[in-house]
Coordinates of C-alpha atoms and ligand atoms in Angstrom, one line a residue:
X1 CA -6.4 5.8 -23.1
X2 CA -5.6 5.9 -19.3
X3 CA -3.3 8.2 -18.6
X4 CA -0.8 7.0 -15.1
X5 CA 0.2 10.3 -13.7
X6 CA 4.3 9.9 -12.0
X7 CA 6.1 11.8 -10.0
X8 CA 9.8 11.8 -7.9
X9 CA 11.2 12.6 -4.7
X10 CA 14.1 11.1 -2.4
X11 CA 13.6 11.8 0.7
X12 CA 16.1 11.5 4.1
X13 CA 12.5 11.0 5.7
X14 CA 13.5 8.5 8.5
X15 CA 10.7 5.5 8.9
X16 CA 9.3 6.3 12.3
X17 CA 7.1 2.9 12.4
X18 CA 10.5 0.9 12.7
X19 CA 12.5 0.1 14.8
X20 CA 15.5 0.2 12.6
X21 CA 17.6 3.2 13.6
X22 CA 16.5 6.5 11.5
X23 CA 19.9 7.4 9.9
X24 CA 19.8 3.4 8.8
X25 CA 16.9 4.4 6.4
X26 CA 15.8 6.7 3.6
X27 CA 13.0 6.6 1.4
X28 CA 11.9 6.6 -2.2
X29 CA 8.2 7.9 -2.6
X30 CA 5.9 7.6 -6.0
X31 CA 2.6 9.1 -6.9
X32 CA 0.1 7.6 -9.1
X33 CA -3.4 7.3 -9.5
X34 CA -6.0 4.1 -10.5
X35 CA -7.9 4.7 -13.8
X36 CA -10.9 2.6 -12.8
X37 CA -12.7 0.9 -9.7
X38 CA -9.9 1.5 -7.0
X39 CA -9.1 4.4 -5.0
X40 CA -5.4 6.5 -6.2
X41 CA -3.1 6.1 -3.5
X42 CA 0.9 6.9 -4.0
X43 CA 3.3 4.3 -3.1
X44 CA 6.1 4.6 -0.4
X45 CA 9.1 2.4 -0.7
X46 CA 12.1 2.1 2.2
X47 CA 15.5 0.6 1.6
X48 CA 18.2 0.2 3.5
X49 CA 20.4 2.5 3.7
X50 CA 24.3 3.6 3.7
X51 CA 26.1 2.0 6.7
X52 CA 28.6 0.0 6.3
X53 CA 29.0 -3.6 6.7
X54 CA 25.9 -5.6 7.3
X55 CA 23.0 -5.9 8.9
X56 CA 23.2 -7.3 12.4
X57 CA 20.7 -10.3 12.8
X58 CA 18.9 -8.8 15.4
X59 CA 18.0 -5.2 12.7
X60 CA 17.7 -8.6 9.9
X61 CA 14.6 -9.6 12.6
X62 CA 12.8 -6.4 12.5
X63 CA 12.8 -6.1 9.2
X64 CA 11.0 -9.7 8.6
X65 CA 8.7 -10.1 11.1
X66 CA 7.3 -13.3 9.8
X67 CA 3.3 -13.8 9.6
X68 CA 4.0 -17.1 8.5
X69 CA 6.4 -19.2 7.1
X70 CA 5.1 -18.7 4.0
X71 CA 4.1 -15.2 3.7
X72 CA 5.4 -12.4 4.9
X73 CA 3.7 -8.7 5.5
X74 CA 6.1 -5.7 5.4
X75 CA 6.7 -2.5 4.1
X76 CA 8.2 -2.9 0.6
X77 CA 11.7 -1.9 0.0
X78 CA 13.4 -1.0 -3.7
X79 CA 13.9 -4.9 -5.1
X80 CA 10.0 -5.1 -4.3
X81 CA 9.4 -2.4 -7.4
X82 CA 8.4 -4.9 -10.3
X83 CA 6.4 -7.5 -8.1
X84 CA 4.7 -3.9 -6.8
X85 CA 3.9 -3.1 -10.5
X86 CA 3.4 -6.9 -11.3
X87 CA 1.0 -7.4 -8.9
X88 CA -1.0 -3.6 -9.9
X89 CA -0.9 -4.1 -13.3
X90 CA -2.1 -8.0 -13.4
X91 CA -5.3 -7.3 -11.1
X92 CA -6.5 -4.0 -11.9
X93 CA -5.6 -4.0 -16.1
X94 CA -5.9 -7.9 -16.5
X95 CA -7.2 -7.6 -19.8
X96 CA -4.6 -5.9 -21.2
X97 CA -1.9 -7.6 -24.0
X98 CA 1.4 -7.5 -25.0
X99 CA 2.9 -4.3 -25.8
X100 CA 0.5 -2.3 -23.6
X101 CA 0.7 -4.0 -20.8
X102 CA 4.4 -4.1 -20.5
X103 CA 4.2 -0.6 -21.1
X104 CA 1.9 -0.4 -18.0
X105 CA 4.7 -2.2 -16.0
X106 CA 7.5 -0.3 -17.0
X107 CA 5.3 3.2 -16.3
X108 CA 4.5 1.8 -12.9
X109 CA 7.7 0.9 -12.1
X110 CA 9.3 4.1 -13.5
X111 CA 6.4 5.9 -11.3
X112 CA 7.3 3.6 -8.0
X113 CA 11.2 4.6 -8.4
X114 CA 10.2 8.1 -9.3
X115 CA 8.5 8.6 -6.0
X116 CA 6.4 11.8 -5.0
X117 CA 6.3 14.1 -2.4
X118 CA 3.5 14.0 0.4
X119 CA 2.6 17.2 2.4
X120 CA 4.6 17.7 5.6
X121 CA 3.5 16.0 8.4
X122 CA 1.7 12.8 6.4
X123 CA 2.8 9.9 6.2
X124 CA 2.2 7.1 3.2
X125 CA 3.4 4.0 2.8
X126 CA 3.3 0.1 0.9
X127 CA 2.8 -3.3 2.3
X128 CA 3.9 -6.1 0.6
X129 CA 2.6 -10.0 1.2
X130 CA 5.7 -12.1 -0.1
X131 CA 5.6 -15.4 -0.7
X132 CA 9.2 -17.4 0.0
X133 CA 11.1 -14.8 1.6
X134 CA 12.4 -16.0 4.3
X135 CA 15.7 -14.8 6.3
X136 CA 17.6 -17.6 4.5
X137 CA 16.2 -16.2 0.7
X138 CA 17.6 -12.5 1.7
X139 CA 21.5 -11.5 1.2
X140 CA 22.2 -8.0 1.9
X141 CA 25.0 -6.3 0.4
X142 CA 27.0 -4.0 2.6
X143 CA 24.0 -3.0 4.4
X144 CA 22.4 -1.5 1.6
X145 CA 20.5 -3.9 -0.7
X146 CA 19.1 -7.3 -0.3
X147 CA 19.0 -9.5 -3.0
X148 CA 14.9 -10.4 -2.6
X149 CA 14.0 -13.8 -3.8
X150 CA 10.7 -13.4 -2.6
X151 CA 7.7 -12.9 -4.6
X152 CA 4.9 -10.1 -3.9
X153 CA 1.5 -11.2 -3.7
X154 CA 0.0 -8.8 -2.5
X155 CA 0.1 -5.2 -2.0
X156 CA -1.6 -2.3 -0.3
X157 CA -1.4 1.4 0.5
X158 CA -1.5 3.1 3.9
X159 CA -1.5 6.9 4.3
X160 CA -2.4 10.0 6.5
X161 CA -2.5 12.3 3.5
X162 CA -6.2 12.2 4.0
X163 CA -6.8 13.2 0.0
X164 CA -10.0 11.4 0.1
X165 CA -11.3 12.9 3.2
X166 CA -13.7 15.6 3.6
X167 CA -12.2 18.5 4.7
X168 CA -12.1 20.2 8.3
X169 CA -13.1 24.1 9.5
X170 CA -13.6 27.2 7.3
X171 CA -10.0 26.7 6.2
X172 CA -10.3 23.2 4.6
X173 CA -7.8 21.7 6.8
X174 CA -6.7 17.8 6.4
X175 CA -8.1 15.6 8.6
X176 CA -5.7 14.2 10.7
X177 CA -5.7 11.3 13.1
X178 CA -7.5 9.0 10.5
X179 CA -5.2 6.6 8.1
X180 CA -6.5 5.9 4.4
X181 CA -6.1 2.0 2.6
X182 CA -6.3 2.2 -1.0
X183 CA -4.3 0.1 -3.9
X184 CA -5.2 -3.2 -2.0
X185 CA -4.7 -6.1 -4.6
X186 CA -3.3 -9.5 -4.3
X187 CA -2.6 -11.9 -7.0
X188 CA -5.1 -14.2 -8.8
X189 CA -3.7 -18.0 -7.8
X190 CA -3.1 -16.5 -4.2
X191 CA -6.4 -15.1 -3.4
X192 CA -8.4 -16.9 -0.3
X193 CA -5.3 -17.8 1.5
X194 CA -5.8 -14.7 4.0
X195 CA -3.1 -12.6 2.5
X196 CA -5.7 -9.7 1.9
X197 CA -6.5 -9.3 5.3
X198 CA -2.9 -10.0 6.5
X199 CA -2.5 -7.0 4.7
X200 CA -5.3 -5.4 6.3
X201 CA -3.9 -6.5 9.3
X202 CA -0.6 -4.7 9.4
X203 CA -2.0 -1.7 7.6
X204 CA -4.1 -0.8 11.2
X205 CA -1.6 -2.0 13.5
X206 CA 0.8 1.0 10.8
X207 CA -1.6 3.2 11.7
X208 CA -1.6 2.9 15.1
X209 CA 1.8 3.5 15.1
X210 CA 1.3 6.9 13.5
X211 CA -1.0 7.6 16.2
X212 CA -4.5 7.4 14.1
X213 CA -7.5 6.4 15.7
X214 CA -9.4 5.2 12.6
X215 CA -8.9 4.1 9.6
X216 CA -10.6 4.4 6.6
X217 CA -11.4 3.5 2.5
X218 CA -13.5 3.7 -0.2
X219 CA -14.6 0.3 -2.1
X220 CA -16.6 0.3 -5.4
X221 CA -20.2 -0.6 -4.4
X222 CA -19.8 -3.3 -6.9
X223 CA -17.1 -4.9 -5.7
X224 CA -19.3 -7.2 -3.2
X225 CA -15.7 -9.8 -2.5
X226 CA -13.9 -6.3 -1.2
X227 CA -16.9 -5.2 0.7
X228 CA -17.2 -8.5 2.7
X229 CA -13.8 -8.8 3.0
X230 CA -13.8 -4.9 5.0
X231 CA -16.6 -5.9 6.8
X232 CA -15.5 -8.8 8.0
X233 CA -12.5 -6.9 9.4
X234 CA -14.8 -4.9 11.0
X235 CA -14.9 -1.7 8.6
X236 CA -18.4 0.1 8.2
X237 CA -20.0 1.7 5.4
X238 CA -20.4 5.7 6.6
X239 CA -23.6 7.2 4.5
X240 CA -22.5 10.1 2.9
X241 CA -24.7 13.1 4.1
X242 CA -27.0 14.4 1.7
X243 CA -25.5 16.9 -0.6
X244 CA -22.1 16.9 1.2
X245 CA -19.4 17.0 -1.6
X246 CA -16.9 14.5 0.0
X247 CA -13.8 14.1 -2.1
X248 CA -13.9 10.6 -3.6
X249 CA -10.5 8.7 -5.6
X250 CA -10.2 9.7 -9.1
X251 CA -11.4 7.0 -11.3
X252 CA -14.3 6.6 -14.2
X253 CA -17.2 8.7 -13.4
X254 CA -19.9 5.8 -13.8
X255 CA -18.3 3.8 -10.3
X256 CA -20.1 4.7 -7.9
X257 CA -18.0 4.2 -3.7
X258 CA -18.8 2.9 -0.2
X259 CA -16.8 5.1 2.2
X260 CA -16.3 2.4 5.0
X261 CA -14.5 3.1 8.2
X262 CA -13.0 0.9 11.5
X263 CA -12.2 2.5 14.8
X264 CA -8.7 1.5 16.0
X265 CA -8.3 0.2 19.2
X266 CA -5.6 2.3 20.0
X267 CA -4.6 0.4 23.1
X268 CA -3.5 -2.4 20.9
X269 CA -0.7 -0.1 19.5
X270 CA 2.5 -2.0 18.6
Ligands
ACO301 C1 -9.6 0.0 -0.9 C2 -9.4 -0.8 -2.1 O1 -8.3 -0.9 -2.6 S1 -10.7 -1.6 -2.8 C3 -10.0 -2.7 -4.1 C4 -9.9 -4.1 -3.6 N1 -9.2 -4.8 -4.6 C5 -9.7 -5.6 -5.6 O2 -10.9 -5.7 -5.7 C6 -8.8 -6.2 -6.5 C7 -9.2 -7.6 -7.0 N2 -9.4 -8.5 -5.8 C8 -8.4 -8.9 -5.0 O3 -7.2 -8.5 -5.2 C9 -8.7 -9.9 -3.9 O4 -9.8 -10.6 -4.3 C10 -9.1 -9.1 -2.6 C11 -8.0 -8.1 -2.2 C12 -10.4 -8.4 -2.7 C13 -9.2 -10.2 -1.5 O5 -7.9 -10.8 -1.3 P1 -7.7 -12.2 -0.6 O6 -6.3 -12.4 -0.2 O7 -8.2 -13.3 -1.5 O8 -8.7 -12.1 0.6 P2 -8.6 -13.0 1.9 O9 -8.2 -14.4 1.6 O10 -7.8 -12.3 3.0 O11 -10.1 -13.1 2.3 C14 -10.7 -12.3 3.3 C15 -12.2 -12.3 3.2 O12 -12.6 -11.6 2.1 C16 -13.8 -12.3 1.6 N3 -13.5 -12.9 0.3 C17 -12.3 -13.0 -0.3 N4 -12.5 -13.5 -1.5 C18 -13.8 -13.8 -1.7 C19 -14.6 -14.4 -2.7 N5 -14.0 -14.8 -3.8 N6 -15.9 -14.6 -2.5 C20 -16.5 -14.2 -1.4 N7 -15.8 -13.6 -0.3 C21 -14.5 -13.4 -0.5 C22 -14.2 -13.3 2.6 O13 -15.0 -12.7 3.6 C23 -12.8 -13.6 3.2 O14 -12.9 -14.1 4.5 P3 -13.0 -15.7 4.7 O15 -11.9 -16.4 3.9 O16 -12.8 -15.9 6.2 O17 -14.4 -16.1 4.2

């Protein structure tokens, strides 16, 4: 049996990628790790935080900034949790039943509001692509909370902890300056509708903001959808040098992983 490693940390981290005011924000952040065929990424989440009264419309329009009217790309907040888990648990465990995989919900979610810390200096954090949320579905609660009517669809992981990176130097530095994407998943009945690379999308243009110059992931080599859908964004598969160790995400032993990389235009930074 799979074993979903979980961890906590609350954090006064303030989100430097928006444009809400730092001491508006705080963080929860989770670790966990895929058993099978996808890369183990933690999950960050940001919620609103503790000022009172709420949130003036023009904060409300940088939170949302609307893809489409349908679907939305943003970082995930707290009430986004169980579609998080939902969304996980449905596409990577499909074939599980009734009690287990409610019992894979509840230890993703318990992981997700657990959080976990990242090593100083890194950055990590979740997209979500929600279906129906638009400003008028969203009521927020003394600044604080939003009541979230909106359904995840999709999710994915953006990071500069650079775990699945070969080292740097004599000292086995991280590699800085290159962002990772792992956990990418969108729901079944809302696959080919572009929300996967929507996701991809706002993952690059994240890190850009953190001020990485490429961006990188690994995709099972028999995963043929995935590998057209980063290669149609423009992602590369690197060859591996012969005999170099590079670390690789911690799944089953038999799956075998393109590393595929993009270079960001950086002058495109938003
Ligand atoms: C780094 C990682 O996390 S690797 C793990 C990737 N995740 C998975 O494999 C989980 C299971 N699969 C999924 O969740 C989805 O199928 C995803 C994430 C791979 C794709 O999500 P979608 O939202 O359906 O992709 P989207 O609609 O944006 O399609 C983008 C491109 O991917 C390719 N693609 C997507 N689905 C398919 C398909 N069924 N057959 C062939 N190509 C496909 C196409 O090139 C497509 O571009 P096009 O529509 O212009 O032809």
């Amino acid at each position: 049996m799979w074993t979903i490693p979980l961890g906590i940390s609350v954090s006064s981290t303030p989100i430097t990628s928006s444009k809400i005011p730092p001491s508006n924000v705080f963080h929860l952040k989770k670790s966990s790790s895929f058993p099978s065929g996808v890369s183990s990424a933690p999950i960050e989440f940001s919620l609103l935080s503790s000022q009172p009264g709420f949130c003036r419309a023009s904060q409300v329009v940088d939170l949302f900034p609307a893809v489409s009217p349908e679907i939305m790309v943003r970082e995930a907040r707290i009430e986004d949790c169980w579609g998080v888990a939902e969304t996980h648990c449905s596409t990577f465990f499909p074939h599980y039943s009734f009690p287990l995989d409610f019992m894979l919900r509840i230890n993703r979610l318990v992981g997700m509001l657990a959080g976990f810390s990242i090593p100083s200096g890194c950055k990590r954090t979740c997209l979500v692509a929600v279906i129906g949320n638009s400003l008028d579905d969203t009521f927020f609660f003394d600044g604080k909370f939003s009541l979230n009517r909106g359904y995840v669809a999709g999710i994915l992981t953006v990071d500069t902890v650079a775990d699945f990176l070969p080292r740097k130097g004599p000292l086995r530095e991280r590699r800085t300056g290159i962002a990772y994407i792992s956990n990418v998943a969108v729901r079944e009945k809302f696959r080919r509708r572009g929300i996967a690379k929507r996701l991809i999308a706002k993952a690059e243009s994240q890190a850009r903001s953190w001020g990485c110059r490429a961006i990188a992931l690994h995709c099972d080599l028999n995963n043929p959808v995935a590998t057209k859908l980063y290669q149609g964004q423009g992602f590369k598969c690197i060859k591996v040098p012969e005999g170099a160790n590079w670390p690789q995400p911690k799944t089953s032993p038999d799956i075998k992983f393109n590393f595929m990389m993009k270079l960001l235009n950086t002058s495109t930074a938003s």
